[in-house]
Amino acid sequence: SKSVTQVITVNASPKVSFLTMPGICLEATARQITQTSFDNRVPGSFTYTGSGVSTTGLFNPVSAGVGVFPILYKYTSDKACVDTATKNMTVWPTPVAVWNVIGNTCEKNTILFTDSSLAKYSNITERIWNYDDGTASLTKTSDSSYTRIFANAKTYTISLQVKTDSGCISTLNTQPIKVNHLPKPAFSLPSICLPDGRGQFLNQSTIGDGSELLFSYLWAFNDPNDASSSTLKEPTHRYTALGPYPVKLQITSKDGCIDSLVQSLTTVYPQPKASFSTMPQVICINDTIQFNDLGNGMSSNAQRWVWDLANGNSSTLQNPLKKFVDSGSFTVGYHFFNAQGCVSDTVSKQITVYPYPKLVIGPTIKILEGGETIIKPKLAYGTGLTYQWLPSLYLSSDTAATPKTTPLDDITYTLVLTGTPGCSVSDTIFIQVLKSPEVPNAFSPNGDGINDTWRIKYLESYPGAEIEVFNRYGQKVFHSIGYDTDWDGNYNGKGLPVGTYYYVINPKNGRQIVKGSVTLIK
């Protein structure tokens, strides 16, 4: 036998350990692997190999990408002894923040936000919203839609970032959202007068961006008697009854932003009622009549008066005067305006202006003393005439149309002649009382029209007087009771010869007999 002896050196093994590594988010920063260990009594060196890992164990998820990656940990002692261990590194995907707004974005109106973010892995636990309106960010846990109101119009930079229960954080989803101006409806209410009832509504609406020319209008007049609406800028509507009416104006801007305004229309006024009286009631030519306003303004006092006083005459006085210089029937019309500018109805009255009677009594009447005469006016014309003689002294009647008078002395009578319906005129006549009749001492019945008859003036005032005429032989050639017909120088139808004739006049009223002569000339 033969034996060989050698010394065998057995070196210590590194004996590595590699614990399970937690997953990492794709967007995370590079992470140093700390889950490995070795027997530190064995000197040596280590190295890492695998996707996304450096030799020193710095794992970069971006380099690796999303997935499960085996990582090899290798330790080599200074005696060249080697030990290894492998563990998987999981790279989780980055969640995606997805959001939007639905509908019009208008200031002071609710804006609907929707969240359709994707976790990619596990579940989203936080949703962090930033609204760029001076308020703090808002964290939500649900993906349900919600609304938010922005007080002012401008372009807001709004962002959303989501987090998963794995700790993965999305990038910010930032979008500019333009919040548009809301129109500012405004309009003035008209004053409306019935029965016309028409009123125009004046639009005064504005908007912050100055785009008023692009407005769309919708008016609701809320009139139970007329359900029509209007899309005009400044419409006119006709009401037929008193209000109030809640008038609504809705405006839509070019961006679809809508606002409205309701105002109560209380300025629908009833029609004023015109009425007037006249004083006096009976009008004669050249009389002045007073017109008195009795109108009811209903909602306010009268401010302007319009009178049609006939024949092209008018007045704007409240209580005008009018002098009528012609007789006849005249139509006077009247209406007025009250403080709201409402015009009343028009009332008319027939004004009858009566003419004065026509009166001419005549010249002076001469009457023999103790005689009587009838006062007969030369002209007395009119309707419904009444007579009044003043004074009533010596008259048979002071209300007769042609009274008899037996004056003892000179007297002046005044006749007041009154026609329908009370228009009066007057005239006077002088009655001269003579002591005896005027008897001509000659006349010439030759047919030349001058002194053709023997005219005894004033003898008619002795209606019962007897007149006798005799020739120089004592023969009676003329006889008359009363002197209604003058003697024409004839006897029995034949002309008497030229000569002197003798007369006897017996007044038969207690007066002395008058005697004398008259010469007949041819």
mmCIF file of C-alpha atoms in Angstrom, residues 26-235:
data_model
loop_
_atom_site.group_PDB
_atom_site.id
_atom_site.type_symbol
_atom_site.label_atom_id
_atom_site.label_comp_id
_atom_site.label_asym_id
_atom_site.label_seq_id
_atom_site.Cartn_x
_atom_site.Cartn_y
_atom_site.Cartn_z
ATOM 1 C CA LEU A 26 -44.083 53.085 -13.013
ATOM 2 C CA GLU A 27 -43.885 56.808 -12.319
ATOM 3 C CA ALA A 28 -41.899 56.296 -9.087
ATOM 4 C CA THR A 29 -38.273 57.345 -8.790
ATOM 5 C CA ALA A 30 -35.544 54.720 -8.880
ATOM 6 C CA ARG A 31 -35.516 52.641 -5.704
ATOM 7 C CA GLN A 32 -32.527 50.976 -4.038
ATOM 8 C CA ILE A 33 -33.122 47.301 -3.403
ATOM 9 C CA THR A 34 -32.676 46.702 0.305
ATOM 10 C CA GLN A 35 -34.229 43.287 0.662
ATOM 11 C CA THR A 36 -30.917 41.358 0.143
ATOM 12 C CA SER A 37 -28.323 40.264 2.695
ATOM 13 C CA PHE A 38 -25.262 37.945 3.046
ATOM 14 C CA ASP A 39 -22.998 36.481 5.700
ATOM 15 C CA ASN A 40 -20.861 39.433 6.427
ATOM 16 C CA ARG A 41 -18.190 37.193 7.876
ATOM 17 C CA VAL A 42 -17.292 36.258 4.357
ATOM 18 C CA PRO A 43 -15.634 39.063 2.546
ATOM 19 C CA GLY A 44 -16.424 39.535 -1.102
ATOM 20 C CA SER A 45 -18.573 41.577 -3.506
ATOM 21 C CA PHE A 46 -22.125 41.491 -4.912
ATOM 22 C CA THR A 47 -23.885 42.379 -8.103
ATOM 23 C CA TYR A 48 -27.507 42.657 -9.379
ATOM 24 C CA THR A 49 -28.735 41.685 -12.766
ATOM 25 C CA GLY A 50 -32.150 41.982 -14.425
ATOM 26 C CA SER A 51 -34.403 44.436 -16.251
ATOM 27 C CA GLY A 52 -34.270 47.992 -14.976
ATOM 28 C CA VAL A 53 -31.781 47.289 -12.171
ATOM 29 C CA SER A 54 -28.253 48.543 -11.876
ATOM 30 C CA THR A 55 -25.384 46.329 -10.667
ATOM 31 C CA THR A 56 -25.577 48.129 -7.347
ATOM 32 C CA GLY A 57 -29.291 47.331 -6.962
ATOM 33 C CA LEU A 58 -30.898 50.622 -7.983
ATOM 34 C CA PHE A 59 -34.137 49.722 -9.707
ATOM 35 C CA ASN A 60 -35.578 52.190 -12.209
ATOM 36 C CA PRO A 61 -39.240 51.335 -13.069
ATOM 37 C CA VAL A 62 -39.246 53.604 -16.067
ATOM 38 C CA SER A 63 -36.420 51.649 -17.585
ATOM 39 C CA ALA A 64 -38.064 48.352 -16.844
ATOM 40 C CA GLY A 65 -41.611 49.255 -17.824
ATOM 41 C CA VAL A 66 -44.797 47.756 -16.525
ATOM 42 C CA GLY A 67 -44.572 44.068 -15.669
ATOM 43 C CA VAL A 68 -42.931 41.439 -13.381
ATOM 44 C CA PHE A 69 -39.160 41.289 -13.623
ATOM 45 C CA PRO A 70 -36.837 38.663 -11.941
ATOM 46 C CA ILE A 71 -33.877 40.255 -10.171
ATOM 47 C CA LEU A 72 -30.757 38.124 -9.535
ATOM 48 C CA TYR A 73 -28.628 38.872 -6.514
ATOM 49 C CA LYS A 74 -25.138 37.354 -6.714
ATOM 50 C CA TYR A 75 -22.438 37.428 -4.029
ATOM 51 C CA THR A 76 -18.866 36.301 -4.756
ATOM 52 C CA SER A 77 -16.478 35.815 -1.854
ATOM 53 C CA ASP A 78 -12.836 36.663 -2.040
ATOM 54 C CA LYS A 79 -12.224 32.915 -2.364
ATOM 55 C CA ALA A 80 -14.439 32.865 -5.430
ATOM 56 C CA CYS A 81 -17.249 31.196 -3.608
ATOM 57 C CA VAL A 82 -20.609 32.253 -5.053
ATOM 58 C CA ASP A 83 -24.143 32.296 -3.749
ATOM 59 C CA THR A 84 -27.228 33.724 -5.566
ATOM 60 C CA ALA A 85 -30.912 34.468 -4.976
ATOM 61 C CA THR A 86 -33.688 35.651 -7.288
ATOM 62 C CA LYS A 87 -36.854 37.628 -6.514
ATOM 63 C CA ASN A 88 -39.451 39.274 -8.757
ATOM 64 C CA MET A 89 -39.936 43.064 -8.980
ATOM 65 C CA THR A 90 -43.461 44.118 -10.013
ATOM 66 C CA VAL A 91 -43.860 47.484 -11.793
ATOM 67 C CA TRP A 92 -47.422 48.793 -11.529
ATOM 68 C CA PRO A 93 -48.889 50.998 -14.318
ATOM 69 C CA THR A 94 -49.541 54.735 -13.705
ATOM 70 C CA PRO A 95 -53.210 55.621 -13.327
ATOM 71 C CA VAL A 96 -54.700 58.067 -15.843
ATOM 72 C CA ALA A 97 -56.742 61.118 -14.760
ATOM 73 C CA VAL A 98 -59.600 61.698 -17.222
ATOM 74 C CA TRP A 99 -62.241 64.386 -16.724
ATOM 75 C CA ASN A 100 -64.531 66.719 -18.653
ATOM 76 C CA VAL A 101 -67.348 69.257 -18.274
ATOM 77 C CA ILE A 102 -70.781 68.803 -19.847
ATOM 78 C CA GLY A 103 -73.014 71.556 -21.127
ATOM 79 C CA ASN A 104 -72.596 75.306 -21.100
ATOM 80 C CA THR A 105 -70.043 76.823 -18.801
ATOM 81 C CA CYS A 106 -71.598 80.013 -17.459
ATOM 82 C CA GLU A 107 -70.763 82.095 -14.441
ATOM 83 C CA LYS A 108 -73.041 81.760 -11.432
ATOM 84 C CA ASN A 109 -74.528 78.600 -12.966
ATOM 85 C CA THR A 110 -73.826 75.005 -12.022
ATOM 86 C CA ILE A 111 -71.199 73.338 -14.216
ATOM 87 C CA LEU A 112 -71.270 69.545 -14.423
ATOM 88 C CA PHE A 113 -67.891 67.784 -13.970
ATOM 89 C CA THR A 114 -67.413 64.141 -14.980
ATOM 90 C CA ASP A 115 -64.551 61.836 -13.852
ATOM 91 C CA SER A 116 -63.672 58.824 -15.998
ATOM 92 C CA SER A 117 -60.132 58.249 -14.679
ATOM 93 C CA LEU A 118 -58.476 54.810 -15.123
ATOM 94 C CA ALA A 119 -56.602 53.017 -12.313
ATOM 95 C CA LYS A 120 -54.876 50.581 -14.703
ATOM 96 C CA TYR A 121 -54.134 48.480 -11.615
ATOM 97 C CA SER A 122 -55.882 48.167 -8.289
ATOM 98 C CA ASN A 123 -58.300 50.964 -7.321
ATOM 99 C CA ILE A 124 -58.294 54.740 -7.291
ATOM 100 C CA THR A 125 -58.639 55.988 -3.748
ATOM 101 C CA GLU A 126 -58.111 59.751 -4.130
ATOM 102 C CA ARG A 127 -59.142 62.300 -6.716
ATOM 103 C CA ILE A 128 -57.551 65.687 -6.159
ATOM 104 C CA TRP A 129 -59.217 68.610 -7.978
ATOM 105 C CA ASN A 130 -57.760 72.115 -8.285
ATOM 106 C CA TYR A 131 -60.091 74.814 -9.648
ATOM 107 C CA ASP A 132 -57.894 77.905 -10.026
ATOM 108 C CA ASP A 133 -60.532 80.091 -8.346
ATOM 109 C CA GLY A 134 -58.793 80.925 -5.109
ATOM 110 C CA THR A 135 -60.306 78.017 -3.205
ATOM 111 C CA ALA A 136 -58.432 75.057 -1.735
ATOM 112 C CA SER A 137 -58.091 71.864 -3.725
ATOM 113 C CA LEU A 138 -60.879 69.350 -3.325
ATOM 114 C CA THR A 139 -60.252 65.659 -2.663
ATOM 115 C CA LYS A 140 -62.949 63.221 -3.677
ATOM 116 C CA THR A 141 -63.067 59.452 -3.304
ATOM 117 C CA SER A 142 -65.848 58.786 -5.758
ATOM 118 C CA ASP A 143 -65.909 59.065 -9.527
ATOM 119 C CA SER A 144 -69.554 60.270 -9.539
ATOM 120 C CA SER A 145 -70.354 63.425 -11.518
ATOM 121 C CA TYR A 146 -70.859 66.619 -9.565
ATOM 122 C CA THR A 147 -71.550 70.317 -10.101
ATOM 123 C CA ARG A 148 -69.676 73.433 -9.171
ATOM 124 C CA ILE A 149 -70.435 77.172 -9.510
ATOM 125 C CA PHE A 150 -67.888 79.785 -10.554
ATOM 126 C CA ALA A 151 -68.693 83.294 -9.413
ATOM 127 C CA ASN A 152 -66.883 85.119 -12.191
ATOM 128 C CA ALA A 153 -66.398 84.698 -15.897
ATOM 129 C CA LYS A 154 -62.852 83.923 -17.015
ATOM 130 C CA THR A 155 -60.725 81.046 -18.310
ATOM 131 C CA TYR A 156 -59.811 78.755 -15.408
ATOM 132 C CA THR A 157 -56.896 76.262 -15.491
ATOM 133 C CA ILE A 158 -58.479 73.242 -13.821
ATOM 134 C CA SER A 159 -56.572 70.028 -13.038
ATOM 135 C CA LEU A 160 -57.237 66.533 -11.715
ATOM 136 C CA GLN A 161 -54.735 64.069 -10.239
ATOM 137 C CA VAL A 162 -55.681 60.571 -9.042
ATOM 138 C CA LYS A 163 -54.014 58.130 -6.635
ATOM 139 C CA THR A 164 -54.470 54.372 -6.361
ATOM 140 C CA ASP A 165 -54.408 52.186 -3.301
ATOM 141 C CA SER A 166 -50.989 51.010 -4.600
ATOM 142 C CA GLY A 167 -49.728 54.540 -4.127
ATOM 143 C CA CYS A 168 -49.475 55.252 -7.817
ATOM 144 C CA ILE A 169 -50.121 58.849 -8.787
ATOM 145 C CA SER A 170 -51.274 60.037 -12.168
ATOM 146 C CA THR A 171 -49.890 63.001 -13.939
ATOM 147 C CA LEU A 172 -51.997 66.185 -13.686
ATOM 148 C CA ASN A 173 -54.736 66.373 -16.249
ATOM 149 C CA THR A 174 -54.921 70.122 -16.733
ATOM 150 C CA GLN A 175 -57.453 71.773 -19.024
ATOM 151 C CA PRO A 176 -58.429 75.402 -19.646
ATOM 152 C CA ILE A 177 -62.148 75.838 -19.009
ATOM 153 C CA LYS A 178 -63.686 79.075 -20.197
ATOM 154 C CA VAL A 179 -66.489 80.208 -17.902
ATOM 155 C CA ASN A 180 -68.611 82.563 -19.982
ATOM 156 C CA HIS A 181 -70.309 85.762 -18.975
ATOM 157 C CA LEU A 182 -73.921 85.547 -17.903
ATOM 158 C CA PRO A 183 -76.266 88.079 -19.516
ATOM 159 C CA LYS A 184 -77.768 90.683 -17.219
ATOM 160 C CA PRO A 185 -81.427 91.099 -18.187
ATOM 161 C CA ALA A 186 -82.909 94.530 -17.631
ATOM 162 C CA PHE A 187 -85.893 96.308 -19.112
ATOM 163 C CA SER A 188 -88.115 99.258 -18.385
ATOM 164 C CA LEU A 189 -91.849 98.876 -17.869
ATOM 165 C CA PRO A 190 -94.150 101.039 -19.974
ATOM 166 C CA SER A 191 -97.072 103.096 -18.764
ATOM 167 C CA ILE A 192 -100.104 101.608 -20.498
ATOM 168 C CA CYS A 193 -103.449 103.291 -20.914
ATOM 169 C CA LEU A 194 -106.678 101.448 -21.571
ATOM 170 C CA PRO A 195 -108.573 100.921 -23.791
ATOM 171 C CA ASP A 196 -105.678 101.135 -26.277
ATOM 172 C CA GLY A 197 -103.614 98.954 -23.931
ATOM 173 C CA ARG A 198 -100.455 98.911 -26.024
ATOM 174 C CA GLY A 199 -97.090 99.308 -24.350
ATOM 175 C CA GLN A 200 -93.530 98.870 -25.582
ATOM 176 C CA PHE A 201 -90.985 97.194 -23.329
ATOM 177 C CA LEU A 202 -87.555 98.809 -23.660
ATOM 178 C CA ASN A 203 -84.635 96.414 -23.386
ATOM 179 C CA GLN A 204 -81.646 97.528 -21.260
ATOM 180 C CA SER A 205 -79.832 94.193 -20.949
ATOM 181 C CA THR A 206 -76.025 93.956 -20.972
ATOM 182 C CA ILE A 207 -73.258 91.362 -20.789
ATOM 183 C CA GLY A 208 -69.671 91.588 -19.582
ATOM 184 C CA ASP A 209 -68.087 90.707 -22.931
ATOM 185 C CA GLY A 210 -70.121 93.312 -24.845
ATOM 186 C CA SER A 211 -71.833 90.796 -27.132
ATOM 187 C CA GLU A 212 -75.351 92.213 -26.688
ATOM 188 C CA LEU A 213 -75.946 92.214 -30.454
ATOM 189 C CA LEU A 214 -75.874 88.409 -30.374
ATOM 190 C CA PHE A 215 -78.543 88.036 -27.679
ATOM 191 C CA SER A 216 -81.607 85.865 -28.184
ATOM 192 C CA TYR A 217 -84.762 87.115 -26.467
ATOM 193 C CA LEU A 218 -87.866 85.430 -25.122
ATOM 194 C CA TRP A 219 -90.585 87.579 -23.544
ATOM 195 C CA ALA A 220 -93.483 86.172 -21.524
ATOM 196 C CA PHE A 221 -96.182 88.772 -20.876
ATOM 197 C CA ASN A 222 -98.303 86.503 -18.652
ATOM 198 C CA ASP A 223 -101.512 87.995 -20.021
ATOM 199 C CA PRO A 224 -104.453 85.622 -19.408
ATOM 200 C CA ASN A 225 -106.316 87.334 -22.239
ATOM 201 C CA ASP A 226 -103.467 86.955 -24.733
ATOM 202 C CA ALA A 227 -100.974 84.121 -24.253
ATOM 203 C CA SER A 228 -98.635 85.274 -27.015
ATOM 204 C CA SER A 229 -94.928 85.737 -26.387
ATOM 205 C CA SER A 230 -92.218 87.564 -28.326
ATOM 206 C CA THR A 231 -88.622 87.082 -29.443
ATOM 207 C CA LEU A 232 -88.111 90.733 -30.384
ATOM 208 C CA LYS A 233 -85.603 92.919 -28.643
ATOM 209 C CA GLU A 234 -88.179 95.546 -27.684
ATOM 210 C CA PRO A 235 -91.665 94.151 -28.257
#
